[in-house]
Amino acid sequence: MKNTTHFDAIIIGAGFGGMYMLKKLRDEQGLKVRVFDKAGGVGGTWYWNRYPGALSDTESFVYCYSWDKALLQEMQITTRYLTQPQILSYLEHVADRYKLRPDIQLNTGISAAHFNESTKTWEVTTDTGETYTAKFIVTALGLLSATNIPNIKGRDSFQGEWYHTGNWPEGVEFEGKRVGVIGTGSTGTQVITAIAPKVEHLTVFQRSPQYSVPVGNGPVTADYVADVKKNYDEIWEQVKGSVVAFGFKESTVSAMSVSEEERKAVFQKAWENGGGFRFMFETFCDIATDEQANLAAQDFIRSKIAEIVKDPEVARKLMPQDLYAKRPLCDSGYYATYNRPNVKLLDVKANPIAEITPKGVRTADGVEHELDMLIFATGFDAVDGNYTKIDIRGRNGLSIKDHWKSGPTSYLGMTNANYPNMFMVLGPNGPFTNLPPSIETQVEWISELISEVNAKDMSTVEPTKSAEASWTKTCQEIAGMTLFPKAESWIFGANIPGKSNTVYFYMAGLGAYRQQLATVKSEGYQGFLFQ
Ligand code: FAD
Ligand code: NAP
C-alpha cells in the first residue's frame, strides 16, 4: 500500500449528509475522520446542479439543518424557496462555521472500498491510487447524484455544446442560440421555464408529460420569518413526526368524502398557494393511495393545462393520462412557457428520437432539428447509482453489485448484511421525504451506533440477513399500499434501461421511520450482530 494513513472513519460525500456526519463523529466523539468528495467543492447536489432555474421545492424554513439553534436564527430567509446558489452558500457557510474543510479532501473520487477480514478494517482506494484504512465507512453518496445520459444513437457526434443538468458548468450563454432540452422531469421543467426567455429558439423533446402545479415562490414578509424563527422547536417536532416532512400537516380527509364542488375548491386553493407536496398531501389524504382520489387530482391539473396553454394541440400533448404518482412537481410557469412563439414541444413518445446528429436531433419522422446546444435533463441513476460505480466488497470479497443483483436492499436504509461497519446515508429503502430531516435522522442514528460499538469495545457491527430481508419485505408491502409503483419513474428504478424495477424507499413516512429506529435501539439494536 502506497499510503497507509488510518482513520477511525472515512466518509464519502460532502453534501448535507457527509458534512453533518463529519461534525458528529469528529466533534462529538473525537474520532479521526476524513471526508472524500470527487467534487471541487462542498455541497453535493447543490455543487453539481447549477443549471438555470435550479430551486428547491421544499420551503426554505425546512430545507436546512435543524440541529444548530443559533444557525437557524441567523439563517437568511427572504423567499419562500431557496435557489441553488442560496443553498450552496448555506452549505459552504456550514463548512466554514464548523471548520469542516480541513478534514474534507475534495477532487478525490473513491473507486474501491474493501473490508479486510483479518484486520477488521476497510481499505479505501481513491481514483488516483492512494489507499487509506478505516474502522468505519459512511457512504453519503447522494440518491440523485449519478447522472443518467441516455445512450441515444449518435450521442457523441453532436458538434454543438451539450450539458447534463447535474454536471452544469459556470458561464453557459444562451442568447441567440437554438437549444434543445431532452427530459421534462422536475429538472427539465425548471430549466425549460428559466431559459425559454433567453434563447433564440427552444425545442423540448418530451417523452412523458408531467402533472405540475405552481411552486408559489416569492418574497416572504418579516412577520413570516419572525413567526418561523419563534416556532422552530414546534416546527421541527412536527416535521420529524410527519409523513413527508415538508413542514405542513398532511390532510386526514379523503377526497371522495367531500362534494365535487368542495373538492375543486380545495384543489384551487392549493393551486393558488403553491407547492407540489402540498398539492398531493395537504389537500386530501388519499391522492397517493386511492385511484378515484388520484383521478380527481389528475382531472383538476389537466383542466388547468387546458386553461393555460393557448394551442389546444400543444395542451393535449402536455396532458398526462397516467397516474399522478411520481414525486410531485411544481413550477414557475412551466405550461405557460409553451405559449411563447420561440418554444416548440415535440412528443417523442409518438415520434421518437431516432438519433443525435452532428447538427442536432433527428426524430423518427426524418426531421432533423438543428441545435446549437443540447441539454440532457434526463435525470439520475438514482439511489444505488453511485454505489455500483464503486468496487465495494464486504465479507469474503462479496461485491455490493452481487449483493444487490435482484435490486438494492438494506436494513433500515443504512446497513447491509456482510458489510460490517459500513453505513449508508440515504441508502436504498430509506424514507421518501423532504430529505434534510431524514438525513439528520440517519446521521444521528449512525453516530450513536458507532459510539455503541466503540463503547462496548467491539470490532464490528452489521445487520443479520434476516433483518435485512424483513426490512425489504416491509418496504415492499408499504409501497404496495400506494399508487407509486404503478407510475414509471426513478423512484422504482424504471427510468434506466435494464435497472431493477423494485422498491427503493420506505414510504411510511419520517415519523414512522423514527419510531422504528427508536424501537430497534431500545431493544438493544435488534437485528444487529456485534462482534
Ligand atoms: P448529495 O448532496 O448528492 O452529495 C453526495 C456527494 O457524494 C456528491 O458531492 C458526490 O460528488 C459525492 N460522491 C458520490 N460518489 C462519490 C465517489 N465515488 N467518490 C467521491 N465522492 C463521491 N431534496 C429535497 O428534499 N427537497 C428538494 O427540494 C430537493 N431538490 C433537489 C433538486 C435537485 C436538482 C436534485 C438533483 C436533488 C434535489 N433534492 C431535493 C435531493 C437532494 O439530493 C437532497 O435533498 C440532498 O441534497 C442530498 O444530500 P446528500 O448529502 O445525501 O447527497
Ligand atoms: P427525472 O424525473 O428522472 O426526469 C428525467 C426526464 O428525462 C424524464 O422526462 C424522462 O422521460 C426523460 N428521459 C430520460 N431518458 C430519456 C430518453 N432516452 N429519451 C427521452 N427522454 C428521456 O429526473 P429529474 O428531472 O432530474 O428529477 C429527478 C429528481 O430530482 C426529482 O424527482 C426530484 O426528487 C429531484 N429534483 C427536484 C427538484 C426540485 O424542484 N426541488 C428539481 C430537480 C430535481 P420519462 O419520464 O419518459 O422517463
XYZ file of C-alpha atoms and ligand atoms in Angstrom:
632
model
C 0.000 0.000 0.000
C 1.367 3.400 -1.020
C -0.218 5.274 1.836
C -1.364 3.607 4.974
C -2.924 6.513 6.829
C -5.535 5.103 9.141
C -8.739 6.875 10.122
C -11.374 5.945 12.631
C -13.923 6.754 9.951
C -13.917 7.596 6.270
C -16.924 9.405 4.869
C -17.610 9.551 1.142
C -19.590 12.600 0.005
C -19.594 16.194 1.259
C -23.235 17.163 0.862
C -25.826 17.605 3.621
C -25.160 14.029 4.788
C -21.369 13.785 4.728
C -20.753 17.158 6.350
C -23.065 16.522 9.285
C -21.578 13.034 9.705
C -18.106 14.568 9.929
C -19.258 17.028 12.556
C -20.894 14.321 14.689
C -18.007 11.870 14.595
C -15.160 14.356 14.850
C -16.556 16.953 17.218
C -18.765 14.827 19.477
C -16.836 11.570 19.548
C -13.329 12.875 18.968
C -12.724 10.455 16.116
C -10.126 10.911 13.403
C -12.194 11.324 10.264
C -11.669 12.181 6.627
C -14.329 13.054 4.079
C -13.647 12.463 0.391
C -15.625 14.009 -2.445
C -14.915 13.905 -6.136
C -16.419 17.396 -6.450
C -14.302 20.538 -6.439
C -16.349 21.980 -3.562
C -18.696 21.025 -0.753
C -22.491 20.969 -1.159
C -23.177 17.737 -3.095
C -26.370 18.168 -5.135
C -26.081 21.926 -4.833
C -22.486 21.970 -6.044
C -23.317 19.974 -9.169
C -26.793 21.159 -10.201
C -26.087 24.769 -11.252
C -28.438 24.741 -14.204
C -30.629 27.836 -14.730
C -33.801 27.697 -12.656
C -32.467 25.190 -10.097
C -34.606 25.663 -6.988
C -35.501 23.510 -4.015
C -39.195 22.676 -3.857
C -39.010 22.224 -0.097
C -39.834 25.516 1.594
C -36.762 27.392 2.853
C -37.555 27.061 6.535
C -37.282 23.261 6.413
C -34.615 22.822 3.731
C -31.767 23.175 6.217
C -30.220 21.501 9.236
C -32.267 21.585 12.432
C -29.514 20.885 14.964
C -27.971 24.309 15.481
C -30.482 26.694 17.023
C -28.184 29.684 16.569
C -27.729 28.884 12.887
C -31.493 28.603 12.465
C -31.928 32.048 13.983
C -29.198 33.536 11.810
C -30.354 31.912 8.574
C -31.389 34.353 5.857
C -34.936 33.544 4.734
C -36.003 36.068 2.125
C -38.044 33.931 -0.271
C -40.397 31.040 0.236
C -37.983 28.662 -1.506
C -34.213 28.617 -1.890
C -32.366 28.783 -5.190
C -29.316 26.619 -5.906
C -26.828 29.472 -5.205
C -28.533 30.163 -1.865
C -28.386 26.520 -0.764
C -24.787 26.170 -1.909
C -23.781 29.259 0.015
C -25.618 27.936 3.113
C -23.698 24.649 2.912
C -20.402 26.468 2.302
C -21.143 28.552 5.378
C -21.744 25.344 7.358
C -18.353 24.020 6.217
C -16.652 27.216 7.411
C -18.690 27.735 10.570
C -17.793 24.301 11.979
C -14.267 24.269 10.493
C -15.064 21.166 8.486
C -12.864 21.943 5.488
C -9.517 20.734 6.909
C -10.996 17.240 7.105
C -12.606 17.249 3.664
C -10.474 16.140 0.725
C -12.053 17.423 -2.485
C -11.385 16.443 -6.108
C -10.899 12.881 -4.904
C -13.168 10.105 -6.108
C -13.320 6.837 -4.230
C -13.036 3.901 -6.593
C -12.915 0.954 -4.155
C -13.679 0.038 -0.557
C -12.810 -3.487 0.586
C -13.400 -4.986 4.019
C -10.332 -6.819 5.265
C -11.449 -9.806 7.372
C -8.184 -10.227 9.221
C -7.636 -6.608 10.248
C -11.383 -5.829 10.518
C -10.822 -2.586 8.670
C -11.945 -1.042 5.425
C -9.311 -0.424 2.762
C -10.335 2.509 0.651
C -8.771 3.410 -2.698
C -9.025 6.766 -4.425
C -9.157 7.294 -8.167
C -5.556 8.480 -8.047
C -4.492 5.201 -6.466
C -3.998 6.381 -2.871
C -5.144 3.960 -0.210
C -6.409 4.579 3.296
C -7.788 2.372 6.016
C -10.620 2.992 8.448
C -12.599 1.122 11.076
C -15.872 2.617 9.810
C -17.009 3.895 6.440
C -20.035 6.068 5.858
C -21.280 6.406 2.313
C -23.153 9.688 1.857
C -23.070 9.346 -1.919
C -26.389 11.014 -2.652
C -29.514 9.409 -4.087
C -29.854 11.807 -7.009
C -26.240 12.202 -7.913
C -25.119 9.661 -10.544
C -26.145 11.369 -13.790
C -28.045 9.466 -16.468
C -27.041 10.379 -20.001
C -29.072 8.045 -22.212
C -27.122 6.208 -24.825
C -29.010 7.602 -27.798
C -27.613 6.618 -31.198
C -25.079 9.208 -32.416
C -24.870 10.858 -28.985
C -21.199 11.639 -29.230
C -21.381 13.009 -32.758
C -23.104 16.265 -31.768
C -20.892 19.223 -32.721
C -22.622 21.887 -30.597
C -22.414 22.473 -26.838
C -24.027 19.838 -24.661
C -24.583 19.534 -20.920
C -26.232 17.308 -18.357
C -28.046 19.431 -15.783
C -26.420 17.501 -12.928
C -22.914 18.485 -14.051
C -23.514 22.057 -15.109
C -20.531 24.343 -15.693
C -20.328 28.080 -14.946
C -20.753 30.645 -17.685
C -23.095 28.971 -20.177
C -24.593 31.607 -22.515
C -27.979 31.202 -24.215
C -28.523 34.390 -26.183
C -29.061 33.858 -29.897
C -28.850 30.073 -29.605
C -31.118 27.263 -30.760
C -31.360 24.998 -27.735
C -32.855 21.539 -27.307
C -33.855 20.019 -23.959
C -34.395 16.275 -23.556
C -36.419 15.499 -20.430
C -39.366 17.078 -18.665
C -38.996 15.917 -15.058
C -38.527 18.290 -12.087
C -35.230 19.399 -13.609
C -36.390 19.698 -17.216
C -39.433 21.770 -16.278
C -37.226 24.153 -14.248
C -34.587 24.586 -16.922
C -37.135 24.946 -19.743
C -39.056 27.653 -17.867
C -35.859 29.511 -16.974
C -34.135 29.538 -20.360
C -37.109 29.996 -22.714
C -36.986 33.810 -22.427
C -33.218 33.828 -23.054
C -32.775 31.558 -26.064
C -33.488 32.284 -29.694
C -35.380 29.020 -30.048
C -36.148 26.149 -27.693
C -37.124 22.636 -28.764
C -38.410 20.406 -25.971
C -38.150 16.655 -26.525
C -40.881 15.357 -24.203
C -41.263 11.628 -23.674
C -43.715 11.713 -20.760
C -45.875 14.733 -19.956
C -45.981 15.761 -16.301
C -48.523 16.835 -13.739
C -47.175 20.045 -12.254
C -48.660 22.749 -10.036
C -47.352 26.256 -9.325
C -44.478 26.395 -6.843
C -45.685 29.721 -5.419
C -42.270 31.240 -4.891
C -41.805 34.855 -3.913
C -40.540 37.126 -1.149
C -41.644 36.431 2.404
C -42.588 39.101 4.926
C -40.672 39.968 8.072
C -43.645 38.670 10.082
C -43.480 35.295 8.326
C -39.768 34.978 9.132
C -40.264 36.094 12.739
C -43.054 33.570 13.157
C -40.927 30.723 11.765
C -37.961 31.616 13.941
C -40.080 31.905 17.071
C -41.655 28.498 16.490
C -38.727 26.435 15.254
C -38.896 23.900 18.093
C -42.536 23.086 17.288
C -41.835 23.142 13.551
C -39.103 20.507 13.778
C -41.133 18.394 16.167
C -43.996 18.407 13.673
C -41.681 17.741 10.698
C -39.960 14.801 12.374
C -43.270 13.228 13.341
C -44.923 13.757 9.966
C -45.057 11.665 6.813
C -43.346 13.709 4.107
C -41.508 16.132 6.444
C -42.231 19.178 4.299
C -43.345 21.450 7.141
C -47.100 21.157 6.796
C -49.709 18.862 8.317
C -50.802 16.117 5.931
C -54.545 16.023 5.352
C -56.704 13.410 7.050
C -59.706 13.983 4.754
C -60.315 11.619 1.863
C -61.006 13.264 -1.486
C -64.244 11.424 -2.179
C -65.696 12.214 1.249
C -66.487 15.773 0.144
C -68.671 17.107 -2.671
C -67.163 17.724 -6.107
C -67.555 21.448 -5.586
C -65.731 21.354 -2.281
C -63.006 19.136 -3.749
C -62.369 21.568 -6.575
C -62.275 24.470 -4.129
C -59.634 22.651 -2.068
C -57.546 21.957 -5.187
C -57.972 25.551 -6.362
C -56.758 26.898 -3.009
C -53.742 24.575 -3.115
C -53.044 25.624 -6.715
C -53.049 29.283 -5.672
C -50.917 28.631 -2.595
C -48.350 26.529 -4.468
C -46.161 23.523 -3.695
C -46.129 20.041 -5.220
C -46.077 18.068 -1.982
C -48.731 20.356 -0.511
C -50.958 19.680 -3.539
C -50.526 15.925 -3.214
C -50.554 15.513 0.563
C -52.078 18.612 2.202
C -55.295 18.694 0.141
C -56.523 15.154 0.789
C -55.069 12.113 2.488
C -55.581 9.577 -0.289
C -54.370 11.037 -3.592
C -51.319 8.780 -3.446
C -53.299 5.716 -2.420
C -56.774 5.788 -3.962
C -57.372 5.710 -7.730
C -60.555 7.790 -7.601
C -58.950 10.478 -5.473
C -55.964 10.383 -7.776
C -58.190 10.789 -10.829
C -59.814 13.858 -9.283
C -56.382 15.464 -8.826
C -55.380 14.482 -12.373
C -58.560 15.986 -13.832
C -58.014 19.208 -11.960
C -54.448 19.600 -13.246
C -55.477 18.673 -16.798
C -58.187 21.344 -16.655
C -55.521 23.886 -15.663
C -53.308 22.874 -18.584
C -56.274 23.380 -20.922
C -56.872 26.847 -19.419
C -53.234 27.948 -19.545
C -51.998 26.630 -22.887
C -53.494 28.512 -25.827
C -52.883 25.985 -28.621
C -55.232 23.030 -27.905
C -52.934 20.555 -29.671
C -49.962 21.621 -27.550
C -52.178 21.468 -24.446
C -53.215 17.936 -25.374
C -49.590 16.838 -25.696
C -48.803 18.359 -22.298
C -51.606 16.491 -20.544
C -50.509 13.292 -18.814
C -53.040 10.468 -18.867
C -51.289 8.158 -16.405
C -51.497 8.184 -12.606
C -50.419 11.243 -10.649
C -47.969 9.150 -8.652
C -44.408 10.310 -9.233
C -42.538 12.675 -6.921
C -44.872 15.662 -7.360
C -43.626 18.537 -9.492
C -44.127 22.258 -9.091
C -43.007 25.043 -11.355
C -42.693 28.758 -12.013
C -44.844 28.996 -15.153
C -43.950 25.793 -16.987
C -47.130 25.231 -19.004
C -47.384 28.929 -19.979
C -43.885 28.669 -21.436
C -45.429 26.795 -24.364
C -47.395 29.938 -25.321
C -44.121 31.577 -26.300
C -43.530 31.771 -30.048
C -39.904 30.582 -29.662
C -40.780 27.317 -27.881
C -41.677 24.114 -29.682
C -42.901 20.936 -27.988
C -42.145 17.581 -29.599
C -43.826 14.427 -28.365
C -41.022 11.893 -28.621
C -43.182 9.054 -27.392
C -45.306 9.397 -30.552
C -42.361 10.399 -32.737
C -39.231 9.027 -31.015
C -35.721 10.403 -31.191
C -34.054 8.355 -33.939
C -30.553 9.725 -33.490
C -28.407 12.602 -32.411
C -26.563 14.040 -35.408
C -23.619 16.454 -35.646
C -26.137 19.278 -36.177
C -28.936 18.335 -33.782
C -31.551 15.664 -33.192
C -33.345 13.626 -35.829
C -36.775 12.293 -34.951
C -38.339 9.142 -36.407
C -40.325 11.175 -38.959
C -36.972 12.054 -40.576
C -36.922 15.710 -39.488
C -33.559 16.962 -38.266
C -33.988 19.589 -35.523
C -30.910 21.765 -35.787
C -29.437 22.929 -32.478
C -26.519 24.948 -31.136
C -26.891 23.419 -27.654
C -28.357 20.181 -26.341
C -29.327 19.857 -22.675
C -29.810 16.456 -21.101
C -32.334 16.908 -18.279
C -32.540 13.132 -18.225
C -32.231 12.533 -14.511
C -30.174 10.142 -12.462
C -29.279 6.530 -11.891
C -30.967 7.097 -8.554
C -30.339 5.667 -5.079
C -27.790 2.900 -5.814
C -26.258 4.544 -8.920
C -23.169 5.830 -7.128
C -22.759 2.605 -5.132
C -22.434 0.353 -8.124
C -19.780 2.682 -9.583
C -17.520 1.904 -6.594
C -15.960 -1.519 -6.126
C -17.447 -2.120 -2.667
C -16.653 -5.520 -1.179
C -17.757 -6.803 2.200
C -17.039 -10.116 3.879
C -15.498 -12.817 1.679
C -14.983 -10.304 -1.102
C -18.734 -10.097 -1.730
C -19.334 -7.185 -4.082
C -22.245 -4.850 -3.471
C -23.310 -5.392 -7.083
C -23.714 -9.107 -6.380
C -25.361 -8.462 -3.043
C -27.872 -6.230 -4.866
C -28.241 -8.276 -8.035
C -32.016 -8.590 -7.554
C -32.305 -4.921 -6.617
C -30.725 -2.873 -3.833
C -31.701 -3.682 -0.253
C -30.735 -2.643 3.255
C -31.667 -2.886 6.879
C -33.264 0.426 7.915
C -31.954 2.186 4.793
C -28.488 2.349 6.340
C -26.779 -1.051 6.634
C -26.240 -4.344 4.805
C -25.587 -7.886 5.988
C -21.952 -8.866 5.316
C -20.836 -5.215 5.164
C -19.622 -4.688 8.737
C -19.125 -1.106 9.928
C -20.422 0.308 6.654
C -23.258 2.805 6.996
C -25.212 4.463 4.229
C -26.860 7.875 4.394
C -29.906 7.760 2.091
C -29.174 4.197 1.084
C -31.882 2.071 -0.540
C -35.142 1.728 1.378
C -34.723 4.844 3.445
C -37.539 7.363 3.902
C -39.217 9.157 0.979
C -39.462 12.706 2.324
C -38.078 16.190 2.330
C -34.556 14.929 2.719
C -32.552 17.027 5.214
C -34.622 15.836 8.213
C -34.246 12.214 7.077
C -30.529 12.692 6.503
C -30.174 14.100 10.018
C -32.147 11.229 11.478
C -29.834 8.730 9.820
C -26.605 10.583 10.620
C -27.575 10.815 14.293
C -28.556 7.173 14.413
C -25.347 6.026 12.701
C -23.335 8.203 15.046
C -24.987 6.583 18.083
C -24.362 3.116 16.706
C -20.683 3.871 16.061
C -20.412 5.205 19.589
C -22.022 1.990 20.892
C -19.517 -0.193 19.007
C -16.608 1.783 20.424
C -18.064 1.971 23.939
C -18.540 -1.803 24.004
C -15.021 -2.241 22.666
C -16.380 -4.217 19.748
C -14.714 -4.648 16.372
C -17.729 -4.683 14.133
C -21.472 -4.294 13.823
C -23.663 -5.416 10.926
C -27.253 -6.456 10.438
C -28.374 -10.059 10.138
C -29.516 -11.354 6.770
C -32.971 -11.932 8.142
C -33.250 -8.358 9.461
C -32.346 -7.066 6.006
C -34.805 -9.429 4.298
C -37.561 -8.450 6.669
C -36.976 -4.696 6.172
C -37.020 -5.218 2.392
C -40.346 -7.029 2.669
C -41.757 -4.266 4.880
C -40.763 -1.624 2.332
C -42.328 -3.636 -0.485
C -45.566 -4.067 1.442
C -45.802 -0.385 2.282
C -45.077 0.705 -1.297
C -47.725 -1.760 -2.468
C -50.330 0.157 -0.460
C -49.653 3.260 -2.572
C -50.129 4.069 -6.248
C -46.457 4.991 -6.709
C -45.293 1.602 -8.045
C -47.866 1.906 -10.824
C -46.249 5.042 -12.278
C -42.950 4.716 -14.112
C -40.254 6.839 -12.508
C -36.831 6.802 -10.889
C -38.480 6.119 -7.522
C -38.783 2.462 -8.596
C -35.774 2.352 -10.906
C -37.961 2.459 -14.016
C -36.038 5.307 -15.673
C -32.860 3.389 -16.515
C -32.984 0.614 -19.120
C -32.031 -2.698 -17.502
C -32.205 -1.422 -13.922
C -34.125 -3.489 -11.358
C -37.675 -2.268 -11.173
C -38.110 -2.665 -7.464
C -38.821 -0.771 -4.262
C -36.173 1.812 -3.362
C -37.922 3.633 -0.471
C -39.589 3.215 2.894
C -42.839 5.009 2.150
C -44.486 5.070 5.587
C -43.050 8.486 6.408
C -40.413 10.028 8.629
C -42.441 9.808 11.866
C -42.962 6.059 11.489
C -39.332 5.611 10.437
C -38.036 7.416 13.502
C -40.264 5.305 15.733
C -38.913 2.175 14.092
C -35.328 3.298 14.693
C -36.098 4.125 18.331
C -37.597 0.663 18.840
C -34.603 -1.085 17.268
C -32.277 0.852 19.543
C -34.313 0.400 22.715
C -34.370 -3.340 22.113
C -30.581 -3.475 22.150
C -30.067 -2.851 18.432
C -32.407 -5.590 17.391
C -31.373 -7.171 14.099
C -27.684 -6.270 14.523
C -24.726 -8.504 15.319
C -21.860 -7.049 17.333
C -18.500 -8.814 17.267
P -25.517 14.704 -2.240
O -25.799 16.125 -1.976
O -25.978 14.138 -3.532
O -23.948 14.508 -2.095
C -23.304 13.320 -2.460
C -21.855 13.618 -2.757
O -21.160 12.376 -2.879
C -21.629 14.370 -4.053
O -20.980 15.593 -3.824
C -20.770 13.436 -4.881
O -19.779 14.125 -5.646
C -20.140 12.551 -3.832
N -19.743 11.250 -4.350
C -20.544 10.307 -4.911
N -19.814 9.237 -5.265
C -18.540 9.514 -4.915
C -17.305 8.805 -5.034
N -17.260 7.583 -5.569
N -16.188 9.394 -4.579
C -16.213 10.624 -4.020
N -17.344 11.347 -3.902
C -18.483 10.790 -4.333
N -34.462 17.058 -1.851
C -35.396 17.643 -1.082
O -35.687 17.128 -0.021
N -36.009 18.793 -1.463
C -35.698 19.409 -2.632
O -36.265 20.446 -2.958
C -34.729 18.813 -3.473
N -34.386 19.379 -4.649
C -33.459 18.756 -5.444
C -33.119 19.353 -6.652
C -32.217 18.730 -7.493
C -31.841 19.383 -8.786
C -31.671 17.476 -7.148
C -30.729 16.766 -8.065
C -31.983 16.894 -5.928
C -32.863 17.540 -5.063
N -33.184 17.005 -3.821
C -34.113 17.615 -3.035
C -32.484 15.817 -3.313
C -31.089 16.217 -2.732
O -30.178 15.398 -3.376
C -31.077 16.045 -1.209
O -32.014 16.925 -0.631
C -29.716 16.310 -0.544
O -29.068 17.434 -1.065
C -28.826 15.089 -0.586
O -27.682 15.292 0.196
P -26.604 14.117 0.367
O -25.507 14.661 1.183
O -27.268 12.900 0.849
O -26.118 13.784 -1.115
P -36.420 12.554 -13.854
O -37.559 12.884 -13.010
O -35.974 11.146 -13.909
O -36.764 13.070 -15.322
C -35.948 12.727 -16.425
C -36.645 13.137 -17.692
O -35.838 12.725 -18.796
C -37.999 12.479 -17.892
O -38.854 13.384 -18.533
C -37.664 11.306 -18.812
O -38.750 10.842 -19.564
C -36.628 11.950 -19.686
N -35.773 10.988 -20.353
C -34.884 10.135 -19.778
N -34.285 9.392 -20.725
C -34.812 9.784 -21.916
C -34.607 9.380 -23.259
N -33.753 8.402 -23.565
N -35.335 9.978 -24.223
C -36.205 10.965 -23.920
N -36.455 11.381 -22.666
C -35.760 10.793 -21.684
O -35.123 13.423 -13.455
P -35.056 14.905 -12.878
O -35.990 15.766 -13.597
O -33.632 15.277 -12.844
O -35.594 14.751 -11.401
C -35.150 13.713 -10.546
C -35.463 14.064 -9.118
O -34.545 15.081 -8.670
C -36.821 14.668 -8.862
O -37.852 13.743 -8.813
C -36.577 15.346 -7.542
O -36.545 14.415 -6.498
C -35.187 15.905 -7.725
N -35.288 17.279 -8.243
C -36.000 18.177 -7.500
C -36.170 19.445 -7.963
C -36.966 20.415 -7.174
O -37.876 21.036 -7.648
N -36.652 20.537 -5.944
C -35.625 19.832 -9.175
C -34.903 18.908 -9.896
C -34.742 17.615 -9.422
P -39.688 9.664 -18.968
O -40.462 10.303 -17.852
O -40.492 9.244 -20.103
O -38.751 8.594 -18.467
